[in-house]
């Protein structure tokens, strides 16, 4: 925001008329004779000031031409010299600041004549004009002492990126007022950026979803790029290593482009619908990240021209993707469009400027600062909306689980009484008829086995309901492994006839502190499965082992085994593998292993499965016995 007493010389702002070729002063300083602004190209950057001054003394001068007409260089490594002839009115202040903008022009030097006519070199960034600022901003400002007689100053400008330069002459008062505005805007931006990064970082830590991690990285890179382009990197980049600016801008620019693609892809999830486009964008994202690495190694100058085209392509593809996703994911695609369209258009304007299609002016250079101010908090809104979506998904899953639990619980309760009646009636019948017809024994045995299975199912259903409802406390009491094995054996009320059960006990039978009721239930479920899923018979091993920290219980069979693709889901509630479903006459609810894992987890332990389809399975429970 210009303060009073401002002099403006703009290079190359739409300089079709001669106003831009002169330094004019208006406001507090009163009217001064117009200064002159002229320009000289130093293609290989080899000219020194002394060469220039010597050439100026020769007839025809050094070749400065008045600056007029549009000036657009895009990416250039040429050096430009500017000659300013400035004076003040007798009643105006003597002390002024010459402000060069934008601050990321790599190297700006001002040569000021002293009283004896010698030129003193000052470098942009050497001066911090408002020292009480909390952040040392890299402002390219120079103090100028103006006389009533015009004095000639030389400015040398070198840039390895685009060349756009605005020159302003401000009184100290005017500069301070201008700074208040820029600082307030920067303060608002910093606050918004930090809030947005914290919001998405917390979401990433809390929900552990890829989207939030990508969002956090994107916001950090984008924010850092903004800081660097606004000159806040002075402390690390300047003075002394201006070449670093090029590296950092290159690294952050390419990194931000790569992360932008990942951010949009992670949010819109276009994978299945637009596989080809997704693949192309992913490839471009990785290319940008690769370029970020190369830029860090100092190769940005080689990459820069390619990056211009790539960035243009990325922007066009991203806008196309958002539009294509509108019918499929209307809310998300609309949000992305609203969030990115201003920035994308601003970036597009910049890329077109760098390619020379649009003029290099302040509109194309400065627009993106404002769009950043809009985009950063919007990203936080997108992150929060995603958190809400996930919460709603969880609520839905919880409601579904609740309904399932209610149904299973009701059926299990209703089955209990008739099962008890059948059990008693069979025992009665067996007692009466077995004496007269001992040949019925195997049939009774089969009925008993089926009944036990049904009872196990009902017990499991009720147990999982109690576990899920959080009604269960693990009560640890000392029990010797041999007692645990005996309890299991006793409760294993099933005909194991074709499945010889081999129990191995540890040498050290000192008691361990576990909840024997729940642990027995877990082992019984494993044994029940081992029998169920070994239709051709085969031995079953129940091994108890110990090490210094844990009781290890293994159940091993020679049955159908578990297909590799089923392993991940094995412990999910109600999951059953395909080969188990295909077994005739073998039923199940898919609750047993869920119970096993819950019981072991509540003991602070873990379950391991090893299995080869067609060969058999081994389940190992590791129950820590100390420290709990
Ligand atoms: P259920 O046995 O009632 O189906 P579980 O939760 O006990 O439910 O087991 C889940 C699934 O794990 C089974 O359906 C089966 O596919 C597989 N499974 C468990 N134990 C074994 C085993 N010993 N051998 C082969 N598959 C097994």
XYZ file of C-alpha atoms and ligand atoms in Angstrom:
655
model
C 0.000 0.000 0.000
C 1.764 3.161 -1.138
C 2.418 5.733 1.526
C 2.576 9.453 1.071
C 5.504 10.938 -0.769
C 5.836 8.068 -3.161
C 7.842 7.896 -6.310
C 7.074 5.153 -8.725
C 9.155 3.704 -11.478
C 7.850 0.494 -12.825
C 9.654 -1.975 -14.969
C 8.062 -3.175 -17.139
C 4.414 -2.628 -16.133
C 2.512 -2.102 -19.397
C 4.940 0.630 -20.222
C 3.418 1.658 -23.501
C 3.421 5.311 -22.505
C 6.333 7.376 -21.407
C 5.168 7.727 -17.797
C 6.854 4.474 -16.967
C 10.115 5.616 -18.376
C 10.446 8.283 -15.717
C 10.700 8.444 -12.020
C 7.951 10.749 -10.876
C 7.390 11.851 -7.341
C 4.070 12.844 -5.935
C 2.576 13.401 -2.510
C 4.403 14.683 0.554
C 7.634 15.513 -1.187
C 6.045 18.110 -3.443
C 6.825 18.397 -7.094
C 10.333 17.489 -8.176
C 11.843 17.669 -11.614
C 11.049 14.306 -13.237
C 13.908 11.867 -13.057
C 14.863 9.562 -15.856
C 14.859 5.802 -15.986
C 16.738 3.978 -18.681
C 17.852 0.412 -19.187
C 20.824 -1.507 -20.564
C 21.086 -5.241 -21.247
C 24.255 -6.988 -20.188
C 23.727 -10.365 -21.822
C 26.643 -12.250 -20.296
C 26.681 -10.303 -17.015
C 30.316 -9.347 -17.446
C 30.012 -5.562 -17.163
C 31.324 -3.896 -14.022
C 30.294 -0.471 -12.856
C 33.689 0.914 -13.830
C 33.261 -0.403 -17.397
C 29.885 1.230 -17.451
C 31.057 4.599 -16.152
C 33.973 4.568 -18.626
C 31.554 3.830 -21.452
C 29.212 6.580 -20.229
C 32.025 9.125 -20.620
C 32.580 8.172 -24.233
C 30.536 9.912 -26.943
C 27.247 8.064 -27.359
C 27.409 6.785 -23.747
C 27.118 3.162 -22.632
C 24.026 2.519 -24.684
C 21.261 3.026 -22.127
C 17.868 3.374 -23.732
C 14.868 5.041 -22.126
C 12.631 2.413 -20.705
C 9.343 2.375 -22.543
C 7.114 -0.166 -24.173
C 6.289 -3.621 -22.828
C 9.136 -5.561 -21.304
C 8.719 -9.293 -20.845
C 11.651 -11.596 -20.323
C 10.196 -14.700 -18.739
C 13.028 -16.942 -17.628
C 16.269 -15.147 -18.253
C 19.809 -15.189 -17.046
C 20.571 -11.811 -18.601
C 21.692 -9.010 -16.340
C 20.019 -5.611 -16.635
C 21.389 -2.267 -15.611
C 19.012 0.556 -14.780
C 20.044 4.172 -14.647
C 17.985 6.454 -12.445
C 18.324 10.201 -12.363
C 16.433 11.510 -9.378
C 16.130 14.795 -7.519
C 13.902 16.211 -4.810
C 12.085 19.547 -4.417
C 13.761 21.953 -2.007
C 11.083 21.449 0.661
C 11.031 17.629 0.422
C 12.795 15.213 2.811
C 16.376 14.305 2.018
C 16.143 10.668 3.140
C 14.213 8.154 1.054
C 13.954 4.422 0.611
C 14.195 2.880 -2.829
C 12.106 -0.304 -2.714
C 12.549 -3.056 -5.310
C 9.793 -5.648 -5.618
C 9.328 -8.639 -5.778
C 11.880 -9.719 -3.207
C 12.798 -12.994 -4.900
C 14.739 -11.375 -7.714
C 18.028 -13.023 -6.921
C 20.497 -10.216 -6.957
C 19.782 -6.484 -6.891
C 22.603 -3.991 -6.311
C 22.409 -0.237 -6.109
C 25.380 2.027 -6.835
C 25.045 5.368 -5.044
C 27.375 8.328 -5.630
C 28.988 9.792 -2.484
C 30.037 13.418 -1.985
C 33.282 12.879 -3.898
C 31.467 11.268 -6.826
C 32.623 7.717 -6.040
C 30.021 4.998 -6.276
C 29.232 2.835 -3.259
C 27.720 -0.625 -3.803
C 24.786 -1.754 -1.676
C 23.093 -5.121 -2.015
C 19.385 -5.734 -1.786
C 18.688 -7.372 1.564
C 21.530 -5.603 3.377
C 19.074 -3.236 4.997
C 16.252 -4.016 7.390
C 14.342 -0.777 7.205
C 11.931 -1.463 10.090
C 14.218 -3.181 12.601
C 11.616 -3.765 15.308
C 9.813 -6.303 13.124
C 9.666 -9.749 14.620
C 10.706 -11.439 11.386
C 13.680 -10.168 9.460
C 12.098 -9.862 6.054
C 14.328 -9.944 3.042
C 13.278 -6.637 1.544
C 15.296 -5.304 -1.309
C 15.384 -1.724 -0.068
C 18.117 0.883 -0.294
C 18.481 4.158 1.554
C 18.751 7.112 -0.861
C 19.807 10.631 0.033
C 18.320 12.934 -2.584
C 19.593 16.394 -3.464
C 17.893 19.238 -5.213
C 20.181 18.643 -8.174
C 19.455 15.338 -9.986
C 21.869 12.548 -9.066
C 22.514 9.449 -11.095
C 22.150 6.009 -9.493
C 22.784 2.673 -11.123
C 20.883 -0.477 -10.320
C 22.106 -3.903 -11.391
C 19.449 -6.629 -11.512
C 20.201 -10.308 -12.047
C 17.691 -13.098 -11.922
C 17.774 -16.746 -12.782
C 14.004 -16.890 -12.840
C 11.496 -14.432 -14.268
C 12.426 -10.807 -14.282
C 9.783 -8.418 -13.028
C 10.774 -5.393 -11.086
C 8.884 -2.567 -9.503
C 10.813 0.379 -8.108
C 9.254 2.682 -5.565
C 10.678 5.663 -3.793
C 9.140 6.051 -0.352
C 9.702 8.414 2.520
C 10.550 6.524 5.730
C 7.073 7.373 7.019
C 5.461 6.134 3.797
C 7.504 2.948 3.926
C 6.518 2.219 7.524
C 2.849 2.626 6.639
C 3.263 0.351 3.652
C 4.981 -2.222 5.863
C 2.091 -2.253 8.316
C -0.182 -3.419 5.531
C 2.198 -6.085 4.163
C 3.013 -7.311 7.647
C -0.629 -7.563 8.621
C -1.356 -9.564 5.509
C 1.658 -11.775 6.139
C 0.623 -12.188 9.787
C -2.880 -13.263 8.771
C -1.358 -15.675 6.269
C 1.063 -17.144 8.835
C -1.759 -17.630 11.342
C -3.979 -19.300 8.774
C -1.140 -21.490 7.551
C -0.176 -22.643 11.042
C -3.794 -23.351 11.965
C -4.343 -25.320 8.777
C -1.135 -27.328 9.201
C -1.999 -28.111 12.834
C -5.541 -29.154 11.904
C -4.373 -31.525 9.188
C -1.418 -32.811 11.223
C -3.705 -33.671 14.140
C -6.141 -35.357 11.751
C -3.225 -37.333 10.265
C -2.026 -38.461 13.701
C -5.516 -39.247 14.902
C -7.019 -40.967 11.860
C -3.845 -42.278 10.204
C -5.224 -41.903 6.701
C -3.010 -41.168 3.720
C -5.121 -38.184 2.710
C -4.321 -36.225 5.870
C -0.599 -36.968 5.648
C -0.544 -35.756 2.031
C -2.598 -32.676 2.993
C -0.140 -31.803 5.769
C 2.889 -32.198 3.511
C 1.232 -30.174 0.774
C 0.341 -27.328 3.144
C 3.888 -27.259 4.550
C 5.502 -27.164 1.099
C 3.041 -24.604 -0.228
C 3.428 -22.395 2.848
C 7.218 -22.624 2.709
C 7.209 -21.680 -0.976
C 5.054 -18.675 -0.180
C 7.449 -17.573 2.558
C 10.468 -17.916 0.310
C 8.862 -16.051 -2.565
C 8.012 -13.244 -0.175
C 11.523 -12.922 1.066
C 11.147 -14.501 4.498
C 14.088 -16.749 3.828
C 16.544 -13.945 4.427
C 18.004 -15.516 7.510
C 19.088 -18.699 5.795
C 19.618 -17.443 2.284
C 21.026 -14.057 2.647
C 23.528 -12.544 2.834
C 26.375 -14.550 1.465
C 24.636 -17.327 -0.471
C 22.177 -15.783 -2.884
C 22.603 -18.858 -5.112
C 20.729 -20.826 -2.454
C 17.558 -18.894 -3.284
C 17.461 -20.558 -6.667
C 17.820 -24.011 -5.095
C 15.149 -23.434 -2.517
C 12.631 -21.952 -4.943
C 13.317 -24.851 -7.306
C 12.965 -27.528 -4.629
C 9.821 -26.047 -3.115
C 8.213 -25.248 -6.486
C 8.593 -28.788 -7.854
C 7.772 -30.365 -4.480
C 4.583 -28.326 -4.170
C 3.496 -29.300 -7.697
C 4.046 -33.013 -6.944
C 2.237 -32.839 -3.615
C -0.614 -30.843 -5.143
C -1.314 -33.758 -7.499
C -1.158 -36.277 -4.645
C -3.479 -34.093 -2.564
C -6.107 -33.861 -5.324
C -5.851 -37.587 -6.152
C -6.084 -38.593 -2.484
C -9.198 -36.482 -2.055
C -11.054 -37.220 -5.283
C -10.032 -40.900 -5.470
C -10.577 -41.023 -9.249
C -8.540 -44.262 -9.579
C -11.183 -46.679 -10.770
C -13.228 -44.240 -12.830
C -10.379 -42.556 -14.697
C -7.494 -44.952 -14.490
C -5.513 -43.523 -17.442
C -5.680 -39.923 -16.275
C -4.838 -40.948 -12.722
C -1.784 -42.838 -13.958
C -0.575 -39.864 -16.015
C -1.040 -37.494 -13.070
C 0.708 -39.887 -10.676
C 3.623 -40.166 -13.089
C 3.831 -36.360 -13.309
C 3.712 -36.136 -9.511
C 6.649 -38.506 -9.151
C 8.514 -36.657 -11.901
C 8.077 -33.407 -9.930
C 9.305 -35.065 -6.738
C 12.312 -36.380 -8.662
C 12.972 -32.870 -9.932
C 12.778 -31.615 -6.363
C 15.693 -33.921 -5.559
C 17.626 -32.720 -8.609
C 16.907 -29.091 -7.663
C 18.307 -29.758 -4.213
C 21.468 -30.930 -5.986
C 21.646 -27.547 -7.740
C 20.233 -28.524 -11.127
C 17.111 -26.359 -11.101
C 18.416 -24.140 -13.883
C 18.344 -27.178 -16.209
C 14.902 -28.233 -15.072
C 13.231 -24.825 -15.022
C 12.229 -24.597 -18.712
C 10.808 -28.151 -18.624
C 9.047 -27.469 -15.383
C 7.170 -24.563 -17.007
C 5.559 -26.853 -19.587
C 4.961 -29.626 -17.071
C 3.312 -27.230 -14.639
C 1.026 -26.006 -17.411
C 0.118 -29.587 -18.323
C -0.494 -30.478 -14.661
C -2.808 -27.520 -14.181
C -4.846 -28.291 -17.274
C -5.114 -31.993 -16.348
C -6.111 -31.211 -12.760
C -8.875 -28.838 -13.815
C -10.063 -31.436 -16.357
C -10.066 -34.149 -13.674
C -12.066 -32.002 -11.259
C -14.648 -31.264 -13.961
C -14.825 -34.943 -14.961
C -15.329 -35.988 -11.346
C -18.260 -33.594 -10.877
C -20.979 -36.124 -11.797
C -19.381 -38.895 -9.686
C -18.348 -37.072 -6.538
C -20.178 -33.793 -6.847
C -19.421 -32.393 -3.387
C -15.736 -33.220 -3.348
C -15.145 -32.123 -6.935
C -16.961 -28.818 -6.341
C -14.932 -28.181 -3.202
C -11.698 -28.867 -5.057
C -12.711 -26.569 -7.897
C -13.655 -23.730 -5.533
C -10.473 -24.258 -3.551
C -8.062 -24.456 -6.429
C -9.587 -22.533 -9.285
C -8.282 -19.102 -8.189
C -4.806 -20.491 -7.490
C -4.811 -22.611 -10.591
C -5.753 -19.617 -12.719
C -3.127 -17.475 -10.983
C -0.507 -20.163 -11.525
C -1.673 -20.561 -15.110
C -1.228 -16.813 -15.570
C 2.289 -17.105 -14.190
C 3.218 -20.042 -16.355
C 1.857 -18.251 -19.422
C 3.851 -15.199 -18.364
C 7.001 -17.256 -18.010
C 6.406 -18.725 -21.438
C 6.004 -15.209 -22.828
C 2.321 -15.662 -23.780
C 1.150 -13.114 -21.189
C 3.054 -9.927 -20.384
C 5.283 -9.881 -17.336
C 3.579 -7.430 -15.048
C 2.485 -7.055 -11.451
C -0.883 -8.539 -12.080
C 0.569 -11.854 -13.282
C 3.284 -11.788 -10.611
C 1.334 -10.706 -7.543
C -2.013 -12.416 -8.043
C -1.030 -15.693 -6.481
C -0.266 -14.110 -3.102
C -3.943 -13.321 -2.722
C -5.104 -16.691 -3.925
C -2.787 -18.344 -1.387
C -4.543 -16.425 1.347
C -7.765 -18.017 0.179
C -6.489 -21.501 -0.526
C -4.683 -22.277 2.719
C -7.698 -21.930 5.070
C -9.862 -23.640 2.482
C -7.558 -26.653 2.676
C -8.252 -26.772 6.429
C -11.984 -26.725 5.676
C -11.563 -29.637 3.243
C -9.587 -31.554 5.884
C -12.268 -30.929 8.520
C -15.051 -31.966 6.145
C -13.147 -35.188 5.445
C -12.849 -35.795 9.203
C -16.620 -35.356 9.480
C -17.207 -37.783 6.609
C -15.020 -40.393 8.290
C -16.842 -39.864 11.574
C -20.169 -40.381 9.778
C -18.833 -43.559 8.138
C -17.806 -44.821 11.591
C -21.207 -44.030 13.019
C -22.825 -46.021 10.239
C -20.537 -48.997 10.858
C -21.207 -48.768 14.597
C -24.964 -48.683 14.031
C -24.728 -51.724 11.737
C -22.607 -53.607 14.278
C -25.070 -52.719 17.028
C -27.942 -54.124 14.988
C -25.961 -57.314 14.223
C -25.064 -57.746 17.865
C -28.651 -57.294 18.924
C -29.851 -59.945 16.479
C -27.155 -62.511 17.326
C -27.682 -61.929 21.022
C -31.425 -62.427 20.743
C -31.119 -65.651 18.733
C -28.491 -67.031 21.133
C -30.673 -66.311 24.166
C -33.730 -67.862 22.515
C -31.727 -71.019 21.638
C -30.477 -71.612 25.164
C -33.695 -72.980 26.667
C -34.642 -75.386 23.845
C -31.033 -76.645 23.761
C -31.114 -77.372 27.480
C -34.460 -79.180 27.037
C -33.119 -81.302 24.157
C -29.932 -82.040 26.119
C -31.891 -83.279 29.137
C -34.335 -85.256 26.992
C -31.533 -87.019 25.085
C -29.782 -87.937 28.356
C -33.078 -89.340 29.625
C -33.719 -91.319 26.427
C -30.139 -92.605 26.391
C -30.428 -93.863 29.979
C -33.697 -95.656 29.182
C -32.891 -97.214 25.814
C -29.165 -97.950 25.907
C -29.592 -100.940 28.221
C -31.904 -102.672 25.730
C -30.076 -101.577 22.579
C -26.338 -100.864 23.151
C -25.969 -100.484 19.371
C -27.551 -97.026 19.664
C -24.483 -95.646 21.496
C -22.694 -94.237 18.401
C -25.905 -92.436 17.382
C -26.291 -90.879 20.802
C -22.644 -89.870 20.631
C -23.248 -88.080 17.310
C -26.308 -86.286 18.669
C -24.262 -85.250 21.712
C -21.446 -83.889 19.521
C -23.915 -81.897 17.428
C -25.515 -80.535 20.577
C -22.141 -79.539 22.015
C -21.350 -77.701 18.780
C -24.622 -75.845 18.987
C -23.946 -74.995 22.629
C -20.456 -73.742 21.691
C -22.002 -71.547 19.025
C -24.460 -70.087 21.499
C -21.733 -69.630 24.146
C -19.473 -67.931 21.595
C -22.242 -65.627 20.440
C -23.020 -64.569 23.995
C -19.336 -64.260 24.913
C -18.569 -62.008 21.952
C -21.575 -59.891 22.835
C -20.228 -59.430 26.352
C -16.721 -58.685 25.053
C -17.991 -56.147 22.536
C -20.248 -54.519 25.075
C -17.194 -53.952 27.270
C -18.784 -55.928 30.130
C -15.818 -58.236 30.532
C -12.913 -57.796 32.915
C -9.946 -60.114 32.688
C -9.375 -61.493 36.188
C -5.884 -62.935 36.468
C -5.326 -65.706 38.967
C -2.432 -68.117 39.365
C -2.940 -71.350 37.457
C -0.411 -74.033 36.520
C -0.165 -74.825 32.773
C -0.991 -78.464 33.535
C -4.247 -77.377 35.254
C -5.109 -75.216 32.303
C -4.546 -78.186 29.980
C -6.715 -80.410 32.206
C -9.558 -77.846 32.190
C -9.423 -77.662 28.425
C -9.423 -81.443 28.102
C -12.412 -81.715 30.382
C -14.391 -79.073 28.571
C -13.571 -80.478 25.144
C -16.793 -82.387 25.158
C -16.474 -83.572 21.570
C -15.736 -86.876 19.963
C -12.102 -86.449 18.920
C -12.004 -90.075 17.766
C -10.382 -89.614 14.354
C -8.253 -86.777 15.718
C -5.810 -88.093 18.334
C -5.085 -85.172 20.646
C -1.501 -84.900 21.835
C -0.935 -82.510 24.741
C 2.577 -81.315 25.586
C 3.265 -79.480 28.818
C 6.209 -77.245 29.708
C 8.901 -78.510 32.039
C 8.359 -75.506 34.242
C 4.819 -75.941 35.580
C 4.882 -73.038 38.045
C 1.576 -71.150 38.015
C 1.073 -68.213 35.659
C -1.344 -65.361 36.243
C -4.056 -65.544 33.583
C -7.849 -65.565 33.393
C -8.319 -69.317 33.016
C -12.022 -69.092 32.142
C -11.518 -66.884 29.104
C -8.217 -68.481 28.096
C -9.843 -71.930 28.095
C -12.594 -70.551 25.857
C -9.938 -69.306 23.429
C -8.079 -72.648 23.347
C -11.342 -74.598 23.017
C -12.259 -72.525 19.982
C -8.890 -73.290 18.394
C -9.282 -77.005 19.104
C -12.857 -76.967 17.826
C -11.629 -75.388 14.580
C -8.729 -77.842 14.335
C -11.217 -80.717 14.492
C -13.819 -79.065 12.240
C -11.357 -78.139 9.526
C -9.581 -81.541 9.419
C -12.355 -83.572 7.732
C -9.953 -86.409 6.893
C -8.823 -86.781 10.484
C -5.210 -86.514 11.559
C -3.512 -85.785 14.856
C -4.012 -82.516 16.681
C -1.336 -81.083 18.939
C -1.940 -78.832 21.929
C 1.411 -77.507 23.118
C 2.116 -75.440 26.200
C 5.529 -73.754 26.302
C 7.107 -71.034 28.378
C 9.786 -68.473 27.996
C 10.959 -65.838 30.428
C 8.099 -63.477 29.659
C 5.213 -65.480 28.293
C 3.089 -68.589 28.235
C 2.931 -69.894 24.687
C 0.017 -72.065 23.631
C 0.037 -73.719 20.211
C -2.726 -75.634 18.440
C -1.685 -77.561 15.339
C -3.730 -79.604 12.872
C -3.319 -81.390 9.530
C -6.504 -80.104 7.949
C -7.547 -78.007 4.973
C -5.324 -75.047 5.853
C -6.002 -71.366 5.226
C -5.753 -69.707 1.794
C -3.154 -66.878 1.843
C -5.686 -64.257 0.752
C -7.893 -65.133 3.762
C -5.176 -64.625 6.394
C -5.659 -60.875 6.739
C -9.366 -61.120 7.456
C -9.305 -64.286 9.536
C -9.885 -62.562 12.857
C -12.665 -60.315 11.611
C -16.041 -60.953 13.105
C -18.310 -63.117 10.904
C -15.555 -63.849 8.389
C -15.223 -67.374 6.985
C -12.728 -68.442 4.333
C -14.008 -69.888 1.047
C -12.478 -73.346 1.581
C -14.224 -73.563 4.980
C -17.587 -72.546 3.521
C -17.172 -75.217 0.848
C -16.829 -78.046 3.409
C -20.080 -80.038 3.473
C -21.743 -80.337 6.868
C -19.335 -77.965 8.604
C -21.093 -74.876 9.868
C -19.874 -71.844 11.727
C -20.569 -68.204 12.376
C -17.076 -66.760 12.063
C -16.991 -65.618 15.653
C -14.496 -68.041 17.213
C -11.240 -66.487 16.025
C -12.537 -63.003 16.734
C -13.090 -64.151 20.318
C -9.641 -65.744 20.464
C -7.962 -62.526 19.379
C -10.007 -60.373 21.762
C -9.235 -62.623 24.729
C -5.523 -62.712 23.910
C -5.451 -58.950 23.303
C -7.033 -58.339 26.682
C -4.226 -60.391 28.211
C -1.772 -58.086 26.421
C -0.696 -60.891 24.100
C -0.777 -61.737 20.411
C -1.934 -64.493 18.060
C 0.114 -65.871 15.175
C -1.077 -68.093 12.341
C 1.022 -70.260 10.088
C -0.720 -72.342 7.494
C -0.288 -74.057 4.167
C -3.509 -74.805 2.257
C -4.131 -78.542 2.135
C -1.446 -79.304 4.705
C -2.617 -77.856 7.994
C -2.527 -74.864 10.308
C -0.786 -73.779 13.467
C -2.201 -71.080 15.763
C 0.111 -69.735 18.464
C -1.051 -67.634 21.402
C 1.571 -65.680 23.265
C 0.321 -64.566 26.676
C 2.683 -62.317 28.663
C 2.849 -63.444 32.258
C 4.799 -60.613 33.791
C 4.278 -56.915 33.873
C 0.480 -57.037 33.837
P -16.020 -70.569 12.224
O -15.126 -71.714 12.497
O -17.250 -70.563 13.005
O -16.250 -70.359 10.764
P -13.868 -68.957 13.313
O -13.873 -67.513 13.657
O -13.513 -69.911 14.352
O -15.292 -69.235 12.684
O -12.873 -69.131 12.105
C -12.942 -68.238 11.036
C -12.449 -68.897 9.754
O -11.061 -69.196 9.863
C -13.077 -70.204 9.496
O -14.318 -70.062 8.851
C -12.051 -70.874 8.615
O -12.170 -70.384 7.294
C -10.752 -70.372 9.160
N -10.131 -71.310 10.115
C -10.072 -71.190 11.448
N -9.361 -72.212 11.991
C -8.962 -72.987 10.967
C -8.197 -74.193 10.871
N -7.692 -74.790 11.960
N -7.974 -74.689 9.639
C -8.461 -74.084 8.522
N -9.201 -72.947 8.557
C -9.445 -72.399 9.757
